[in-house]
Coordinates of C-alpha atoms in Angstrom, one line a residue:
M1 CA 0.2 -0.2 -0.4
A2 CA 2.8 2.4 1.0
I3 CA 4.4 1.3 -2.9
Q4 CA 0.6 2.7 -4.2
L5 CA 0.7 5.7 -2.5
A6 CA 4.0 6.7 -3.3
N7 CA 2.9 6.5 -6.7
Y8 CA -0.1 7.7 -7.0
H9 CA 2.2 11.4 -5.3
D10 CA 4.5 10.6 -7.8
Q11 CA 2.6 10.4 -11.3
G12 CA -1.3 11.6 -9.6
K13 CA -3.0 7.7 -11.1
F14 CA -3.2 4.8 -10.4
V15 CA -1.8 2.4 -12.9
L16 CA -1.0 -1.2 -13.8
T17 CA 1.2 -2.9 -11.0
Y18 CA 3.0 -6.2 -11.7
E19 CA 3.6 -7.9 -8.0
P20 CA 5.5 -11.9 -8.6
G21 CA 2.9 -14.6 -6.5
S22 CA 4.8 -17.6 -5.7
V23 CA 2.7 -20.9 -6.8
R24 CA 5.7 -23.5 -5.7
F25 CA 2.6 -25.6 -4.6
Y26 CA 2.1 -26.8 -8.0
A27 CA 5.3 -28.8 -9.8
N28 CA 7.7 -27.2 -12.2
S29 CA 5.7 -24.0 -11.4
R30 CA 7.5 -20.6 -10.7
T31 CA 5.2 -17.5 -10.5
E32 CA 1.4 -16.0 -11.2
T33 CA 0.5 -12.1 -11.0
L34 CA -0.7 -10.5 -8.8
R35 CA -2.5 -7.2 -8.7
P36 CA -1.7 -4.6 -6.4
V37 CA -4.3 -2.8 -7.9
T38 CA -7.9 -3.3 -5.9
D39 CA -10.3 -0.4 -5.3
A40 CA -9.6 -1.1 -1.9
S41 CA -6.5 -0.1 -2.5
C42 CA -7.7 3.1 -4.4
R43 CA -10.8 3.6 -1.7
F44 CA -7.3 3.8 0.4
V45 CA -5.2 5.9 -1.8
K46 CA -7.8 8.4 -2.4
A47 CA -8.3 8.5 1.3
M48 CA -5.0 9.5 2.7
M49 CA -5.0 11.9 -0.7
N50 CA -7.8 13.6 0.7
S51 CA -6.9 16.2 3.7
E52 CA -10.7 15.8 5.0
S53 CA -10.3 12.4 6.2
T54 CA -9.7 11.0 9.4
Q55 CA -6.9 9.3 10.5
K56 CA -9.4 6.6 12.2
E57 CA -10.7 6.5 8.6
R58 CA -7.7 5.8 7.0
R59 CA -6.4 3.7 9.1
E60 CA -9.8 1.3 8.2
L61 CA -9.5 1.3 4.8
L62 CA -5.9 0.3 5.2
K63 CA -6.8 -2.7 6.3
E64 CA -9.8 -3.0 4.4
A65 CA -7.5 -3.1 1.5
C66 CA -4.5 -4.4 3.3
S67 CA -6.9 -7.9 3.6
V68 CA -8.3 -7.9 0.4
H69 CA -4.3 -7.9 -0.9
V70 CA -4.0 -10.9 1.1
E71 CA -7.1 -12.7 -0.1
N72 CA -5.7 -11.8 -3.5
C73 CA -2.3 -13.1 -2.3
K74 CA -4.3 -16.8 -1.1
E75 CA -6.0 -16.8 -4.5
V76 CA -3.0 -16.2 -7.1
M77 CA -0.7 -18.7 -4.3
T78 CA -3.5 -22.3 -5.4
G79 CA -3.5 -21.6 -9.6
K80 CA -6.7 -19.1 -9.7
G81 CA -4.6 -16.1 -11.2
V82 CA -5.4 -15.4 -14.6
D83 CA -2.1 -13.2 -16.4
R84 CA -0.2 -16.8 -16.6
H85 CA -3.4 -18.1 -18.6
L86 CA -4.0 -15.1 -20.8
F87 CA -0.3 -15.4 -21.9
V88 CA -1.0 -18.9 -23.4
L89 CA -3.7 -17.7 -25.1
C90 CA -1.3 -14.9 -26.5
V91 CA 1.2 -17.1 -27.2
L92 CA -1.1 -20.2 -28.7
A93 CA -2.9 -17.9 -30.8
K94 CA 0.1 -15.7 -32.4
G95 CA 1.8 -19.5 -33.1
L96 CA -1.9 -20.7 -34.6
G97 CA -2.1 -17.7 -36.8
Y98 CA -5.2 -16.5 -34.6
S99 CA -6.3 -12.7 -34.6
S100 CA -7.6 -11.7 -31.1
P101 CA -8.5 -7.9 -30.3
F102 CA -8.9 -9.1 -27.0
L103 CA -5.5 -10.5 -26.3
D104 CA -3.6 -8.0 -28.4
E105 CA -4.8 -5.2 -25.9
Y106 CA -4.5 -7.2 -23.0
A107 CA -0.8 -8.1 -24.5
N108 CA -0.4 -4.9 -25.0
Q109 CA -0.8 -3.1 -21.7
K110 CA 1.9 -1.5 -20.2
W111 CA 3.2 -2.6 -16.2
L112 CA 4.7 1.2 -15.6
L113 CA 4.8 -0.1 -11.9
S114 CA 6.9 -3.2 -11.2
T115 CA 7.1 -4.2 -8.2
S116 CA 8.8 -7.4 -6.4
N117 CA 9.7 -9.0 -3.1
I118 CA 12.7 -10.9 -1.4
P119 CA 11.7 -13.4 1.2
N120 CA 14.3 -14.0 4.5
M121 CA 14.9 -17.5 3.9
T122 CA 17.7 -17.6 6.8
N123 CA 18.0 -16.6 10.1
S124 CA 21.9 -17.4 10.6
V125 CA 22.3 -13.0 10.8
D126 CA 19.9 -10.9 13.2
E127 CA 19.3 -7.6 11.1
D128 CA 17.9 -6.2 14.2
S129 CA 21.2 -6.0 16.5
N130 CA 24.2 -6.5 12.9
E131 CA 23.2 -3.9 11.1
N132 CA 26.4 -3.9 9.0
N133 CA 25.1 -7.2 8.0
I134 CA 21.8 -6.2 6.6
M135 CA 22.0 -7.8 3.2
L136 CA 20.5 -4.6 1.0
G137 CA 18.6 -6.6 -1.8
A138 CA 18.5 -7.3 -5.1
S139 CA 17.0 -4.9 -8.2
F140 CA 13.5 -5.8 -10.2
G141 CA 14.6 -3.0 -13.5
A142 CA 11.7 -1.0 -14.7
V143 CA 9.7 -3.3 -17.7
A144 CA 8.5 0.0 -19.4
Q145 CA 10.1 3.1 -20.4
D146 CA 8.1 4.7 -18.2
G147 CA 7.6 2.8 -15.8
Y148 CA 9.5 2.0 -12.5
G149 CA 10.8 -1.0 -10.4
I150 CA 11.0 -2.2 -7.5
C151 CA 12.5 -4.1 -5.3
Y152 CA 11.9 -4.9 -1.5
R153 CA 13.1 -6.4 1.3
F154 CA 12.1 -6.6 5.9
A155 CA 15.1 -6.6 6.9
G156 CA 14.7 -7.7 10.1
N157 CA 11.7 -5.7 12.2
R158 CA 13.2 -2.3 12.3
A159 CA 14.2 -1.8 8.6
I160 CA 12.8 -2.2 4.9
M161 CA 15.6 -2.1 2.2
V162 CA 14.3 -0.7 -1.1
H163 CA 15.7 -0.2 -4.8
I164 CA 14.1 1.6 -7.2
T165 CA 15.0 1.3 -10.9
S166 CA 14.0 3.7 -14.1
Y167 CA 15.0 5.1 -17.0
H168 CA 17.0 8.3 -17.4
S169 CA 15.8 8.6 -20.8
S170 CA 12.7 9.2 -19.6
P171 CA 10.9 12.8 -18.5
A172 CA 8.1 11.0 -16.8
T173 CA 10.2 8.9 -14.0
D174 CA 12.9 10.1 -11.4
S175 CA 14.3 7.4 -9.0
D176 CA 14.9 10.2 -5.8
R177 CA 12.0 11.4 -6.7
F178 CA 10.4 8.6 -5.7
G179 CA 12.3 7.2 -3.2
Q180 CA 11.5 10.4 -1.3
Y181 CA 7.1 9.8 -1.6
L182 CA 8.0 6.7 -0.6
R183 CA 9.8 7.8 2.7
E184 CA 6.8 9.6 3.2
A185 CA 4.6 7.5 2.5
I186 CA 5.9 4.4 5.3
H187 CA 6.1 6.8 7.8
S188 CA 2.5 8.5 7.2
L189 CA 0.9 4.5 7.7
A190 CA 3.1 4.2 10.2
D191 CA 1.4 7.3 11.6
L192 CA -2.0 5.4 11.1
F193 CA -0.8 3.5 14.2
D194 CA 0.2 5.7 16.5
D195 CA 0.0 9.3 17.5
E196 CA 3.9 10.0 18.1
P197 CA 5.6 10.4 14.0
I198 CA 7.8 8.2 13.5
N199 CA 11.5 9.0 14.6
N200 CA 13.4 11.0 11.7
N201 CA 16.3 8.4 12.1
I202 CA 14.8 5.8 10.8
S203 CA 14.0 7.3 7.2
K204 CA 17.8 6.8 6.7
R205 CA 17.6 3.2 6.6
V206 CA 14.8 3.4 4.3

């Protein structure tokens, strides 16, 4: 939700967003597309942009948006996604020489926000008490010339490592600018659950 809020600040609109969801419950499988932009996430972002909305309203909308996202993630993980199926139909149609306006429109969609999370696979390093040993993460490149690629991971309980990529050739994007909006968004979300503003020192590690 913080990424969606940051992107709205940066672009002034909601954009098609890609997030991979694991489907390793199934043999020889890899990922399915999880689409983070939902009606619930849009309601939350709009509330955060509305100066007249209350903290309670924003907090409840955030909870709703996260709940919808979690349920969608479960659906994707259990084989109920749509994008891999549509991709195969696109490949078959092209290979067999069929023309489908619907599939052509689907294939030509631009993923302006492409995101990925790196899970923590080991507890060999306590990143909360060993800040110098925090793994910085990896990168996830932008897949559209005027879009962003965002890779993130949770480093222990006190830091989030984020890598943002974009094309220098695009006047519509700026990784540094997006990073600032993302820091502000994360702090704004934290403030919804705390009467005291988040410690500014944390921003240096985000």
